[in-house]
Each structure stands twice: as structure tokens, then as C-alpha cells.
XYZ file of C-alpha atoms in Angstrom:
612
model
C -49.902 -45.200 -10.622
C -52.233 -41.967 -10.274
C -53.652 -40.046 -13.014
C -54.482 -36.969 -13.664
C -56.592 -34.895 -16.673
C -56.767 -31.115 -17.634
C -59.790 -29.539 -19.587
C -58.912 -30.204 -23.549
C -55.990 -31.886 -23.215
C -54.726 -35.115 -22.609
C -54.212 -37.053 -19.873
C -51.689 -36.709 -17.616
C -50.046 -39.806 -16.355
C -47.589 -40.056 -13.022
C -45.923 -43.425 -12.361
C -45.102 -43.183 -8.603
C -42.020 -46.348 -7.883
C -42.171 -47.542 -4.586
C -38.200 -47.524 -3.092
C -36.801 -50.484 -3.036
C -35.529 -52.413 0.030
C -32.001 -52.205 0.923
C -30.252 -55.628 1.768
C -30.858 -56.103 5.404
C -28.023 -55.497 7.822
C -26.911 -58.702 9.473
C -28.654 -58.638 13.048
C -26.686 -57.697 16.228
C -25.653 -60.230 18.643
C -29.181 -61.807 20.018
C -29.114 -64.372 22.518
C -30.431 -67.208 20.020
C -27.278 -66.176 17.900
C -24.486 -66.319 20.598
C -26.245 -69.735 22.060
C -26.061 -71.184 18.783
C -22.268 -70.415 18.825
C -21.606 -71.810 21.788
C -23.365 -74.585 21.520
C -21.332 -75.820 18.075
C -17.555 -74.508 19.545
C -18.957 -76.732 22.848
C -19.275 -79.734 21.399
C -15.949 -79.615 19.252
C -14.104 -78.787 22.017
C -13.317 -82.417 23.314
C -12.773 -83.648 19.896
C -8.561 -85.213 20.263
C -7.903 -83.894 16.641
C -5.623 -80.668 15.471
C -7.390 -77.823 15.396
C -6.697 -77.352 11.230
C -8.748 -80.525 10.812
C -12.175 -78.841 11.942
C -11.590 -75.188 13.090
C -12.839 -73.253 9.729
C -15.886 -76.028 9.765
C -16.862 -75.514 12.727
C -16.841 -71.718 12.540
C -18.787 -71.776 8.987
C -21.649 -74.015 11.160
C -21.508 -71.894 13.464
C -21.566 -68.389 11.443
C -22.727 -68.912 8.162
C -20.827 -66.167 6.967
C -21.659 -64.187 3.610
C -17.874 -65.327 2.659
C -17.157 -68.799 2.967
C -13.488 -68.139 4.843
C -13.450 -64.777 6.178
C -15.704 -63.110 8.533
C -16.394 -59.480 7.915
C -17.063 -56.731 11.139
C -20.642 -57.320 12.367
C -19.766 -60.928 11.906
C -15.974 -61.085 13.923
C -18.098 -58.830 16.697
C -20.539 -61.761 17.313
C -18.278 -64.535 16.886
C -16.161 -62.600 20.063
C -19.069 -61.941 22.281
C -20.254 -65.680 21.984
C -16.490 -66.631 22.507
C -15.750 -64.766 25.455
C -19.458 -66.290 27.079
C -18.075 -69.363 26.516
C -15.005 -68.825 27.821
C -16.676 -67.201 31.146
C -18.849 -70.234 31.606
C -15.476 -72.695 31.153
C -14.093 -70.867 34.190
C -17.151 -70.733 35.907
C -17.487 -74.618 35.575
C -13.956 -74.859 36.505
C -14.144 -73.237 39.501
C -17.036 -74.917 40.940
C -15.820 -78.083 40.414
C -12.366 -77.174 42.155
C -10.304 -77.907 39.060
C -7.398 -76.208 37.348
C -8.622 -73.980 34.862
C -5.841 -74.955 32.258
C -6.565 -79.030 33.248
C -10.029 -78.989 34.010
C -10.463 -82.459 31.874
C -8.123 -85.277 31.671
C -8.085 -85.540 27.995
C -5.944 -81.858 27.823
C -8.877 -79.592 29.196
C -11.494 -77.619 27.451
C -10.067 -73.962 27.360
C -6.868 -74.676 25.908
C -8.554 -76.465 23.084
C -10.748 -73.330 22.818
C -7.969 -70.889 23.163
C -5.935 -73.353 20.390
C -8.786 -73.087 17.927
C -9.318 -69.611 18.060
C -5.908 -69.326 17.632
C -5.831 -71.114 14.572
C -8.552 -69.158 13.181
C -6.853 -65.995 13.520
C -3.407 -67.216 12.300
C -5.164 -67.996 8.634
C -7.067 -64.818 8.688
C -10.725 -66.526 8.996
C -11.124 -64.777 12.532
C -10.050 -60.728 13.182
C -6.637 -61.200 14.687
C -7.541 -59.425 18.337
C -9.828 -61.784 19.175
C -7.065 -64.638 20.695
C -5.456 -61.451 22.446
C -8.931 -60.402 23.978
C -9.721 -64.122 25.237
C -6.313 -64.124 26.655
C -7.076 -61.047 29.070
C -10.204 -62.064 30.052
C -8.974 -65.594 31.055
C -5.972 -64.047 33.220
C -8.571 -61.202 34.600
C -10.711 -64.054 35.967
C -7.471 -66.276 37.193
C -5.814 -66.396 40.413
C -2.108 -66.169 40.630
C -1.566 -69.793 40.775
C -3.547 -70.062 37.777
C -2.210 -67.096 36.086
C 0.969 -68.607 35.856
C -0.360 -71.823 34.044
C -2.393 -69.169 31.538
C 0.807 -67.529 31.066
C 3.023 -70.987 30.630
C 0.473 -71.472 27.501
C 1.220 -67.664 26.330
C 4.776 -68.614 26.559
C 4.530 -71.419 24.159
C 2.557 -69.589 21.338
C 5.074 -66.844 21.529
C 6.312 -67.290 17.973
C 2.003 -67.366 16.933
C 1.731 -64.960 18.296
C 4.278 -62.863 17.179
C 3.448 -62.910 13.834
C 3.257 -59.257 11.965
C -0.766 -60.178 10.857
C -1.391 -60.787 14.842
C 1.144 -58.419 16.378
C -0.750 -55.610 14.732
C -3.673 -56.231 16.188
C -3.033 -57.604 19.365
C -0.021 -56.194 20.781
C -1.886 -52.938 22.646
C -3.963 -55.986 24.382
C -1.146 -57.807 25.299
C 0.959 -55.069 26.770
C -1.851 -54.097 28.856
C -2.519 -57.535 30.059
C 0.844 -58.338 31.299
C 0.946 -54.539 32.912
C -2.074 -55.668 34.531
C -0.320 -59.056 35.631
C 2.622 -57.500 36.907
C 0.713 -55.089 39.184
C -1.488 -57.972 40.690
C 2.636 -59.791 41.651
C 4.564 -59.304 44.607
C 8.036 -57.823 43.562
C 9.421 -60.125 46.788
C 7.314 -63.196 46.155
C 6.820 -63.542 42.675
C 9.893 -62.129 41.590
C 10.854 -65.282 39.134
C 7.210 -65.087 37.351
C 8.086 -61.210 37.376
C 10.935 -62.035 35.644
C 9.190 -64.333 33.145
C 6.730 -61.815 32.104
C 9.484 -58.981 31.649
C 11.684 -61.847 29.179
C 8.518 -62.155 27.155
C 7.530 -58.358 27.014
C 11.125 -57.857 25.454
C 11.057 -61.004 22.833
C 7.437 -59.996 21.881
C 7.677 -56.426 21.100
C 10.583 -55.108 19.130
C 13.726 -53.611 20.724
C 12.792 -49.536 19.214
C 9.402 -49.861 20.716
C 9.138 -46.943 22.671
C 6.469 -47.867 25.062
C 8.814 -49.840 27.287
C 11.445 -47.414 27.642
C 11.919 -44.411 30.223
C 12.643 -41.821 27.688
C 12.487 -38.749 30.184
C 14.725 -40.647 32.325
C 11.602 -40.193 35.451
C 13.023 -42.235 39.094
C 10.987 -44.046 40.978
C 10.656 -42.086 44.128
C 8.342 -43.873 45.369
C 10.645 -46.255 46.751
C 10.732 -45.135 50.003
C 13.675 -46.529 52.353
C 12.235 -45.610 56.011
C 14.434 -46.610 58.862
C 15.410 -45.491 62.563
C 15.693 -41.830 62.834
C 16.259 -41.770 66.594
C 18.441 -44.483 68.480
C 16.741 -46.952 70.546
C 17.531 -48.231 74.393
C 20.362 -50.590 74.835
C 21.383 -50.794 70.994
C 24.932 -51.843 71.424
C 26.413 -50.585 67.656
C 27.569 -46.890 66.566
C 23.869 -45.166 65.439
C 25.502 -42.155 64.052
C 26.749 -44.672 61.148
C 23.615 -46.430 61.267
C 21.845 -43.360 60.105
C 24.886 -42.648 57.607
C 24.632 -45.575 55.940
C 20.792 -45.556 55.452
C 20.599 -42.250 54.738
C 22.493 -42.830 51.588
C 18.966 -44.319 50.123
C 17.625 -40.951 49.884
C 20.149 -39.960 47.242
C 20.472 -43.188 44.940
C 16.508 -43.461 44.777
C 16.881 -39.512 43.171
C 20.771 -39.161 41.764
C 19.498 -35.944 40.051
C 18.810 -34.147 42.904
C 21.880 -34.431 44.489
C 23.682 -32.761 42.205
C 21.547 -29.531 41.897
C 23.176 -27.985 44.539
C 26.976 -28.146 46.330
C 25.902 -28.735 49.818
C 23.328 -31.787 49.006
C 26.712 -33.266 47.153
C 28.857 -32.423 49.728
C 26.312 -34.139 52.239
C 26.444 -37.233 50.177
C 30.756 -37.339 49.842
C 30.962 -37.014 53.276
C 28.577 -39.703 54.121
C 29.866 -41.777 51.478
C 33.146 -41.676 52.667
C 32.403 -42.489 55.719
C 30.639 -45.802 54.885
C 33.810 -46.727 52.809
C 36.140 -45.954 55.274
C 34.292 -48.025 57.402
C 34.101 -51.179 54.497
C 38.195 -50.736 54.200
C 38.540 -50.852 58.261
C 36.757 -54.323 58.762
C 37.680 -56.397 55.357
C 35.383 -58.881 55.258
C 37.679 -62.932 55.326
C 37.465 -66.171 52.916
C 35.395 -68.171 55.619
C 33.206 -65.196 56.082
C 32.031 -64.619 52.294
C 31.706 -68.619 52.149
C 29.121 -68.842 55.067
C 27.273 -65.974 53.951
C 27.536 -67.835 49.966
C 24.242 -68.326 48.514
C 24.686 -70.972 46.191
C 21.566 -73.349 46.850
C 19.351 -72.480 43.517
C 16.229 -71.168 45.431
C 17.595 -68.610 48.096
C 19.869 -67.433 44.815
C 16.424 -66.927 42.968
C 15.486 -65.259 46.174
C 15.110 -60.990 45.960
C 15.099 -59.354 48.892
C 14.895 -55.705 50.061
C 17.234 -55.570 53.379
C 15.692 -54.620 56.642
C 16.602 -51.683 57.973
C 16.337 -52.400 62.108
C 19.465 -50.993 63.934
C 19.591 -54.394 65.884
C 20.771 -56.118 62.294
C 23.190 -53.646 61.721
C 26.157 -55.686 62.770
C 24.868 -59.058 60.990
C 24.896 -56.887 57.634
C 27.700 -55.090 57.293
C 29.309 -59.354 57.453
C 27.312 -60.370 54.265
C 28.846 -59.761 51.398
C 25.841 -59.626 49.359
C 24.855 -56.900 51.478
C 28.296 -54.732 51.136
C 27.828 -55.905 47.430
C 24.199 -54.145 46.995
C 25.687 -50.823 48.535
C 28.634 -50.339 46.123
C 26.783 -51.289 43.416
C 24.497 -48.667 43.773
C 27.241 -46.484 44.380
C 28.735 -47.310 40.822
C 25.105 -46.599 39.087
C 25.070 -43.307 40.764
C 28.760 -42.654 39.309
C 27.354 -43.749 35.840
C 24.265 -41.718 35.834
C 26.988 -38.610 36.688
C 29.074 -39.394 33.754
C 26.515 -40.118 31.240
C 27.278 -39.409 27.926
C 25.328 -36.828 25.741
C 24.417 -34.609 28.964
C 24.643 -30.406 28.157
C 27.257 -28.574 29.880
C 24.231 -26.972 32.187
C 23.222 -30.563 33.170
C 27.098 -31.726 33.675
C 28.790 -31.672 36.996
C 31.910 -29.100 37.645
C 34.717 -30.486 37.077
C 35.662 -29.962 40.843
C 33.046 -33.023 41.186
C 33.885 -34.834 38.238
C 37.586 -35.314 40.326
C 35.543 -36.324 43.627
C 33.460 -38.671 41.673
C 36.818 -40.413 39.893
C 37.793 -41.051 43.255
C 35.248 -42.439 45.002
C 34.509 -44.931 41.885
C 38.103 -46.297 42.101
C 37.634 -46.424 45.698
C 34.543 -48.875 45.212
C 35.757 -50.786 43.217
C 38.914 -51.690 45.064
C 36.580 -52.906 47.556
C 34.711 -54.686 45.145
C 36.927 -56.729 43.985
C 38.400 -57.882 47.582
C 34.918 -59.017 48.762
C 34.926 -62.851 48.833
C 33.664 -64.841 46.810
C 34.856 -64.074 43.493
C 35.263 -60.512 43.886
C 37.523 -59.548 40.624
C 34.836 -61.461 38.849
C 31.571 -59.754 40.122
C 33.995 -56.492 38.965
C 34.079 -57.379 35.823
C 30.572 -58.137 35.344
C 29.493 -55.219 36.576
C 31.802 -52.667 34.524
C 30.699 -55.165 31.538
C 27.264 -54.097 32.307
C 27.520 -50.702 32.673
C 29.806 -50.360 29.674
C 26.960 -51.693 27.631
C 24.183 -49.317 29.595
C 25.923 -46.431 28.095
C 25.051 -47.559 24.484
C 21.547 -47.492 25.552
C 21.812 -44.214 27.283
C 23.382 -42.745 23.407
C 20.595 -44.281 21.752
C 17.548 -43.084 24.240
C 19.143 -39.153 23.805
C 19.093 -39.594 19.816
C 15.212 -40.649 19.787
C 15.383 -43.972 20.084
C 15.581 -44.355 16.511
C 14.840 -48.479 14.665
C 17.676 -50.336 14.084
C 15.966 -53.579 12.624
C 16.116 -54.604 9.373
C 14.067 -56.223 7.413
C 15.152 -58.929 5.033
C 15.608 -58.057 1.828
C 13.193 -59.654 -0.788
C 14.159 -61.178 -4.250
C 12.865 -59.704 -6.938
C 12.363 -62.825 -8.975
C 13.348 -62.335 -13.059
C 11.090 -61.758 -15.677
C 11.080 -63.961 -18.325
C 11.608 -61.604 -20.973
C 14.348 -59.482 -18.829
C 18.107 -59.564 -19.257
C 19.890 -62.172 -17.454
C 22.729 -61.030 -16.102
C 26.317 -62.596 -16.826
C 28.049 -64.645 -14.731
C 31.145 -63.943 -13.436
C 34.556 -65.678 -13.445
C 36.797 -65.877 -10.964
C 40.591 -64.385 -11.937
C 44.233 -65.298 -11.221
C 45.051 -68.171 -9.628
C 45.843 -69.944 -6.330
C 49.302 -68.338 -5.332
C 47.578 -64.955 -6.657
C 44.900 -65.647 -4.105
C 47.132 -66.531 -1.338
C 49.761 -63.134 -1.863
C 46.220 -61.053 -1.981
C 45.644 -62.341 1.444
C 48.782 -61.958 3.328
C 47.891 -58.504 4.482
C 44.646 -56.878 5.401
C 45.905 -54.149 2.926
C 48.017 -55.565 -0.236
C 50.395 -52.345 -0.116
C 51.359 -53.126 3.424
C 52.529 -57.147 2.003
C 54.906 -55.383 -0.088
C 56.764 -53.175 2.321
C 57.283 -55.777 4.647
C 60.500 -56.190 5.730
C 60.488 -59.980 6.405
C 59.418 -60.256 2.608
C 62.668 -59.206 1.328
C 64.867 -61.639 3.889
C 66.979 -63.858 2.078
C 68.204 -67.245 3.593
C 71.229 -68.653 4.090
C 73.020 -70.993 2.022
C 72.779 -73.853 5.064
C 69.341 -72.497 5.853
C 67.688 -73.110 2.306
C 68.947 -76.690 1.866
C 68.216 -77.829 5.810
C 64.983 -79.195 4.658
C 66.292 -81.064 1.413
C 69.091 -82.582 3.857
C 66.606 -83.554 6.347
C 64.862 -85.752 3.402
C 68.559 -87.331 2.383
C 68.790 -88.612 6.046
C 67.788 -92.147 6.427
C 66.952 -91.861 10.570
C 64.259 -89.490 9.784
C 61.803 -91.977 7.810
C 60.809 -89.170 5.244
C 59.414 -91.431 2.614
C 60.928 -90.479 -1.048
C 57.208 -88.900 -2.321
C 57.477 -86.303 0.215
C 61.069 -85.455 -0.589
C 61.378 -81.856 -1.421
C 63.912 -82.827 -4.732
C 60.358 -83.304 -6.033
C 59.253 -80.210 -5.926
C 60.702 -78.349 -8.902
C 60.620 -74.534 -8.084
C 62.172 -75.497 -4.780
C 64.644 -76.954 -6.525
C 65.191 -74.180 -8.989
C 65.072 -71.045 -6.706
C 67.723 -73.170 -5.017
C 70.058 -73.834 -7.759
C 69.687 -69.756 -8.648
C 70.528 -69.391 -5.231
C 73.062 -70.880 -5.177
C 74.599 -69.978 -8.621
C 75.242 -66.141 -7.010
C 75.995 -67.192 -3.518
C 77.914 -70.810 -3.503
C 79.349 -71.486 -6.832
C 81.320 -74.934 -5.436
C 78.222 -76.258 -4.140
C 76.331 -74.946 -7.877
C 79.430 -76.649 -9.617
C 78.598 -80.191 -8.093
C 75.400 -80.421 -9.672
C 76.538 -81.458 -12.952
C 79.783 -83.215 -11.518
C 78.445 -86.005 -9.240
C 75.636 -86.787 -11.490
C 73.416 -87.544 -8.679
C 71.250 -84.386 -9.429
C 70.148 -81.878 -7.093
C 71.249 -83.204 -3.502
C 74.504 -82.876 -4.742
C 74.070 -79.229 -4.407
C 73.588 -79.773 -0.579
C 76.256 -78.546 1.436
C 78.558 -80.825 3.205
C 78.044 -80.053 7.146
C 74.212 -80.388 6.698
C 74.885 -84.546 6.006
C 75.243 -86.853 8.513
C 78.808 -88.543 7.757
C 77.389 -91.777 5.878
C 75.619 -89.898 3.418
C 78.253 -87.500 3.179
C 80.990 -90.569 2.304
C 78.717 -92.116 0.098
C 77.862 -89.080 -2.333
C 81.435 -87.610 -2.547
C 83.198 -90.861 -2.579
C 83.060 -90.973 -6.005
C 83.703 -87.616 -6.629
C 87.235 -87.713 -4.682
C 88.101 -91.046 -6.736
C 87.028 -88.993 -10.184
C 89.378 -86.217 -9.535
C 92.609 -88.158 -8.498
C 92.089 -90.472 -11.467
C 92.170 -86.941 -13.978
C 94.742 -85.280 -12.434
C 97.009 -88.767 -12.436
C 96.568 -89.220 -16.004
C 97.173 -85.528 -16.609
C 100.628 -85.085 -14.790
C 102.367 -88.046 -16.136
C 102.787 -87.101 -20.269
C 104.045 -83.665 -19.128
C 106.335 -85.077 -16.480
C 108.105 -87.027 -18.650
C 108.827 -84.701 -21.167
C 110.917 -82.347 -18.495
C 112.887 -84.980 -17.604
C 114.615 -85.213 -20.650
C 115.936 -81.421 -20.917
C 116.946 -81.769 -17.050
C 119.259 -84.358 -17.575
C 120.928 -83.582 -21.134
C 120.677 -79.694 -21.433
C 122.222 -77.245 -18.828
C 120.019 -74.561 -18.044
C 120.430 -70.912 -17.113
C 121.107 -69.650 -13.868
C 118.381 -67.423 -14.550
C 116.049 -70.163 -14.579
C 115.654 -69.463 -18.464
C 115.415 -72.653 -21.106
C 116.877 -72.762 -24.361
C 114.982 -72.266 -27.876
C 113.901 -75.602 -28.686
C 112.450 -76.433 -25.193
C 110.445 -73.273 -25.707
C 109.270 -74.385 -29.016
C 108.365 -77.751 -27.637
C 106.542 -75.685 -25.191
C 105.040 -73.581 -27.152
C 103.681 -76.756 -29.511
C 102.615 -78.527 -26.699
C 100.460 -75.203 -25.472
C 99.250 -75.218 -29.120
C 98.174 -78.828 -28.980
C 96.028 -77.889 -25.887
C 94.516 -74.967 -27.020
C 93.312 -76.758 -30.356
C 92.314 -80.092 -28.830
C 88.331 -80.120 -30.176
C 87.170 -81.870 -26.731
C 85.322 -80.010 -23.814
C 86.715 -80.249 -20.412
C 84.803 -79.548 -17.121
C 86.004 -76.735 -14.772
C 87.445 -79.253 -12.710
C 89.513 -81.415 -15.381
C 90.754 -77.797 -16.269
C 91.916 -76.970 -12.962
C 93.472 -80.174 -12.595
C 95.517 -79.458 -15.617
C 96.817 -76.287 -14.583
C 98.292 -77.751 -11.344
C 100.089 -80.152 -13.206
C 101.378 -77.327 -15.424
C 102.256 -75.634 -12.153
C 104.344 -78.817 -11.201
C 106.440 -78.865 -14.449
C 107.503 -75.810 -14.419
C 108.624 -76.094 -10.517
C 111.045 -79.098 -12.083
C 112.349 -77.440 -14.832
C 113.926 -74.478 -13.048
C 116.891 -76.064 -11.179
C 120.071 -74.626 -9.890
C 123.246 -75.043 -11.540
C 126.207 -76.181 -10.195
């Protein structure tokens, strides 16, 4: 506080404030801090426990952050620096003591329980999520091959860790350049499987739009460099003027796009094409041939090669198949890159090469397919293959736009909100079951095998089947239980087969009297109309004798007419009698009806006699 005073007045008094401190950054890494750190992740590293059960304790010992769970920048930037110390003197120790790196202790070894607890750590979000990624590179920087492929086994089986979207974000610029770095340290001829491996995981770890794995300007690699024999050498007994053909065909499929810039670089190529093929067609390769030259143990199939290019092989090559194989396959990319979708007329061949090019793919693959083993096989494979390639080749040219999709997320209900109804299923079971008949309903109505109508012998085959004892049908499973089978077939065959309709009520069997005759095997058949036969001579018998009688009696006593005429009473007996009928209250069935007309019939045929 100062003060100060003027002549006649009063005093004047200034309060000066001293400024007060600002919270003190945390301290950058010192050497007491990241020796601390190691020393607590050291002596947890051996424990045989998961990593959940001590991870976040030991990094809150070892930290003390201002959060109790989650480290903030300065903090994460220690905790990596002490981390990747420790990590450098693990390998360090390692090496000395001739050890694996990843089994450098018999209880599991010290770095993967590192590398497990950091990653723990970052999977909960107590740890910056680059950190695992960082360790990672540094471990496979300080690795030898041998060891790199251990370090990499490890990566292999935290794939789904690490693919998470919290550590995928952070990490995934890391791990593409550590497995670019990997793959450059590999021999494409020696290490081709663990090549292989590292490609497989590149393409499960990173999504399938991610752009920094693709060619997208469609660049060759000319830089594959085929160098062989430009001048023939002293006592080389084989034709060098196709040994130079065939070679020279290299320099084309290693840069397709330059040879169709101009017309003599693709006539170059035709001709020397054709001349290789020519010479595949004049020396077919046999059976035992493509057998002996079979690779089929597991490890020489795993095997890459690049051929060797010395004129004195020349004659061993063109008899493997795998060789004559590699060749035409080429060939067939070539053709593909030419007729690539999407291309602009300017970039297009003329269609005087487009014919050439038809040709000389149909040519290759005729001698595809006749190279043993399993040539109409490897064909298909390969047209399979290149079939799909063009869908990739469409979607590079239209800016290799995403096509994943995430999954949709339920939006759960608020209390308060309106629930919606449920819904009820319509119709019913044979409603279902005509809605499915066609792909589209309208076509299920046109069809013309919907409107077919049976036969009469046709319908009832099944129901006749049932009546036959031989076939062991039991009586459940009989189809005169199933009532609109039954009805359609008595409609049926009310318009079509009115006899058959007629003995339905006239047997009194029920509905297999219906069935027609000829569909019965001859007991059944004996044993169901049996009765009907007796029935019908029993009516007409009882019938025919009152009528019979009365003719008689005019026969004998009256003379008739030689016109067959009767006289008045016999017609008024007639007509009584007809009246008697007509009257009579009972019902009679169609057949007791017919019956009495044929008698009727009979009568008259007695009463009109000659006369003498």
C-alpha cells in the first residue's frame, strides 16, 4: 500500500494487489518422473493376474493424475515416454540374454504383459488411444524378422481390440505405416506367406472405401524390370529368336498402357504374341507331363517364384505347366485392362483392335483349359476373378465412394409417447398359400395349368387307392375324410358322370360308391355292387308281374285289331291303371322308375299280336 498527500487536501491512498499465482503447469517429463514410472509398471509386470484386476491401479501409483481415471495431455505425453523406455530396456535385456523377445520369461514374458496392459488402458479410455499403436512400432522397429513375425502373431490376435472405432481413430495412421515399414524390410520371394499375412490384416483392419490402399490413378509398377539374354550365347541348342519373343513380351504386360498408344507398338506385341501361342498349340503339353511338373506338396505350393530367364532353361519351361499357366494369365489381364469398363472413347482401343484382342483372348483360353491338371477348372477361376475385378474397376472410376452401413440404432420410447398399435395378421392359411404361388399374384391367375380340369378316373384315383386293401392305407388317412375333397368331387361329378353321381344315394355306402368301376380291383368291385345288382332285379321282378297278368286276360278272350289297336274297355283299364300310378303318394328313385317303364315297355310288346 503507498500513500500519497497534496497541499490542503486529503490524503490520497493507492492499494497496489500483488498478481496472483497461476496454478502451476504439471512439469515436463524429468528423469525422476519417467523412473518412477517404470519402476511401478516393472514390478507389475510378472504379476499372473488379468490385466483389469490392477492396470488403472497401477497407472494412478504411478501418475497421480488430477482425474482419478483419465489422464489429460501433459499427463498421456509422460506416461508414453516412460513406456516406450521401458519397453527399449525389455528388448535390450532380451537381447543380451539371447532370448525371444515375445518369451523372454517362462511365466508368458514381460513385454506382452506390458503391451496387454497398455492395451487395456487404452481400450477403457484411461490411456490416449495411440499410445498401444506407438509401442507396437517401436517394438517391430527394434525386431528382427524372426521376431517380427512373433510381434506380429500378437497384433494378429488383438485385431478385433484393436479395431475398435475409439482406437482405430487414433491409431490407424501408426499402424499403416508400421506394416508399410514391415513389408519393405520382407523379401517378396522369401517371406512371401508373412507378406501375405500382413496384406490379410491391412484389409480386415481398415475399411474396404479407405482410399489409402487403393491405386486410384491406376500408376504400374515399372519398376519390375524383366532383364534377360539379348544376344544368343555359344552352343545354345534351342530357337533364340523365340527365346527373345517370348521374354520380350514382359516389356508390355509390366506397362499395358503403353502399348496401345500407338499401332506399331500393338502390332509388335500381336505378332509376338502370336507367335508364342502358335508355338503353345504346336507342342500340347500330356497328362503325365502336367502330373510330374504338379505341385501339390503344401510348401513348394506356398512357394512364389519369379522364373529365370537363362536361354539354357528355355526348353525345361515351356514343359511346366505352371509356367505356360503364368504367361496366359498375364495375357488375359492385359485383355481385361483393354476392355475395362468406364474408359472415354479417346482412351478406348479402335475397334480394328478390339476384333484382334477378341481373338487372341479366345485363343488363350482354349489353351488354358487343355493344360493338365485341371485345366477347365483353373478357367473358370480365373474368368471368376476377373469378372469380379471389373466391379472394382466401376467403383475406383466413380470415386471410390463408402458402401458400409452402419447399424441402425433404436430409438428407445418415451414414456409419455404414443405407442404404436400392433398389427394383425389377415386372411387365412389357404389365402396365404394362393398369395404365394407366384412371385406376382396376377401371373397365378393367368396360368394356364390353373384352369385344367381332371378327369373323371383321374379325380377319384386317389380315393380308389384308399378302398384297396393291398395298399395298407390305414382308414384315418383315407381321403373320404376329407370333406371338400369329397364335395368338389360329388359337384364334379354331378355335371360330368351322372351314373356314377346317381350311386351315391343308391348303394348307401356313401361316397366310394361314387368311384368308378375300372379304378377297383375286382373284389372290391363285387363286394360294393353286389348288392346293388340284387336290389334292382328284386324291383323290376315285383314290378313286371301285376301288369303281366292283366294282358293275359284280353289276349286270350278278346280279338284284337290287325292294326294292333285294343278295344274301349282295355283302354279304360289302361287308362285307370296309368291313373293309379300317377296318383300313388310314394316316392320312387330314378332307378325303381326306370325299372317300371321297361316293364311297361314289355306289356305293350304282348298285347299287340297278329291275328289269324
Amino acid at each position: 500500500m503507498a500513500e500519497a498527500t497534496t497541499s490542503g487536501g486529503p490524503a490520497l491512498r493507492i492499494l497496489l494487489r500483488q498478481p496472483t499465482k497461476d496454478p502451476s503447469p504439471i512439469p515436463v517429463s524429468s528423469h525422476a518422473d519417467r523412473d518412477r514410472i517404470i519402476a511401478v509398471f516393472t514390478n507389475v509386470l510378472m504379476k499372473d493376474e488379468p490385466p483389469e484386476n490392477f492396470a488403472l491401479r497401477t497407472m494412478q501409483e504411478a501418475m497421480k493424475p488430477q482425474k482419478q481415471t483419465v489422464l489429460v495431455q501433459d499427463e498421456n505425453q509422460l506416461l508414453e515416454n516412460a513406456l516406450r523406455s521401458l519397453l527399449q530396456g525389455l528388448v535390450s535385456s532380451a537381447i543380451q540374454s539371447g532370448q525371444r523377445m515375445m518369451q523372454c520369461n517362462p511365466d508368458g514374458g514381460q513385454i506382452p504383459n506390458l503391451l496387454d496392459i497398455v492395451l487395456y488402458l487404452c481400450e477403457k479410455g484411461h490411456v490416449e488411444g495411440g499410445v498401444i499403436f506407438q509401442l507396437l512400432e517401436d517394438l517391430t522397429e527394434m525386431s528382427t524378422i524372426k521376431d517380427c513375425k512373433e510381434v506380429f502373431a500378437y497384433i494378429e490376435s488383438k485385431q478385433d481390440v484393436l479395431g475398435k472405432q475409439e482406437l482405430f481413430s487414433r491409431g490407424k495412421l501408426v499402424m499403416l505405416r508400421t506394416c508399410n515399414q514391415l513389408l519393405r524390410r520382407l523379401s517378396k520371394a522369401n517371406d512371401v506367406v508373412f507378406c501375405g499375412r500382413i496384406l490379410m490384416f491391412l484389409a480386415h483392419f481398415f475399411p474396404l472405401s479407405e482410399r489409402s490402399a487403393l491405386n486410384i490413378k491406376g500408376v504400374f509398377n515399372t519398376s519390375n524390370e524383366t532383364k534377360y539374354e539379348k544376344e544368343a550365347p555359344d552352343g545354345v541348342p534351342i530357337d533364340f529368336k523365340f527365346y527373345k519373343t517370348l521374354w520380350s513380351l514382359q516389356e508390355h504386360f509390366s506397362n499395358p498402357a503403353q502399348t496401345t498408344l500407338t499401332q506399331p507398338k500393338w502390332q509388335k506385341f500381336a505378332g509376338n504374341l502370336a507367335v508364342v501361342l502358335d508355338t503353345f498349340e504346336a507342342q500340347p503339353l500330356t497328362e503325365d507331363e502336367g502330373k510330374a511338373n504338379n505341385l501339390e506338396q503344401e510348401e513348394e505350393a506356398a512357394f512364389s517364384i519369379k522364373y529365370l530367364t537363362s536361354s539354357n532353361l528355355m526348353g525345361l519351361e515351356l514343359k511346366d505347366p505352371s509356367f505356360r499357366r503364368h504367361i496366359l494369365l498375364q495375357c488375359l489381364i492385359l485383355f481385361d485392362y483393354l476392355k475395362a469398363p468406364g474408359k472415354s472413347e479417346k482412351d478406348s482401343p479402335p475397334e480394328s483392335m478390339k476384333e484382334e484382342i477378341k481373338s487372341c483372348e479366345e485363343r488363350v483360353k482354349r489353351l488354358l483349359e487343355i493344360i493338365p491338371p485341371k485345366g477347365k477348372e483353373f478357367l473358370q477361376s480365373v474368368e471368376h476373378i476377373l469378372e469380379r475385378e471389373k466391379n472394382w474397376v466401376w467403383w475406383k472410376r466413380d470415386g471410390c465412394l463408402p458402401f458400409e452401413k452402419q447399424p441402425s440404432e433404436k430409438k428407445p420410447i418415451q414414456d409419455g409417447g404414443r405407442k404404436r398399435k400392433p398389427r394383425w395378421r389377415l386372411g387365412n392359411k389357404e389365402l396365404a398359400q394362393l398369395w404365394k404361388w407366384a412371385d406376382q399374384n396376377p401371373n397365378a391367375l393367368t396360368d394356364p395349368e390353373r384352369v385344367t380340369m381332371p378327369s373323371i378316373n383321374e379325380y377319384w384315383k386317389p380315393l380308389a387307392e384308399d378302398m384297396d386293401p393291398t395298399s395298407g392305407i390305414e382308414a384315418e388317412y383315407h381321403h373320404k375324410n376329407n370333406r371338400v375333397y369329397c364335395w368338389k368331387g360329388l359337384r364334379f361329378s354331378a355335371k360330368q358322370d351322372l351314373e356314377s353321381f346317381c350311386r351315391y344315394s343308391e348303394l348307401g355306402i356313401g361316397i366310394e360308391g361314387v368311384v368308378p368301376p375300372e379304378l377297383l380291383p375286382s373284389d372290391v368291385r363285387t363286394k360294393l355292387h353286389a348288392r346293388n345288382s340284387e336290389k334292382n332285379k328284386r324291383a323290376k321282378k315285383e314290378e313286371t308281374k301285376g301288369p303281366t297278368t292283366q294282358a293275359e286276360e284280353p289276349q286270350v278272350a278278346t280279338p284284337i285289331e290287325a292294326d294292333g289297336g285294343g278295344s274301349a274297355g282295355e283302354l279304360e283299364e289302361g287308362e285307370a291303371l296309368m291313373d293309379s300310378d300317377t296318383t300313388e303318394p310314394q316316392k320312387q328313385s330314378p332307378t325303381e322308375v326306370e325299372s317300371r317303364e321297361e316293364a311297361e315297355t314289355d306289356i305293350e310288346g304282348n298285347i299287340k299280336v297278329e291275328v289269324v
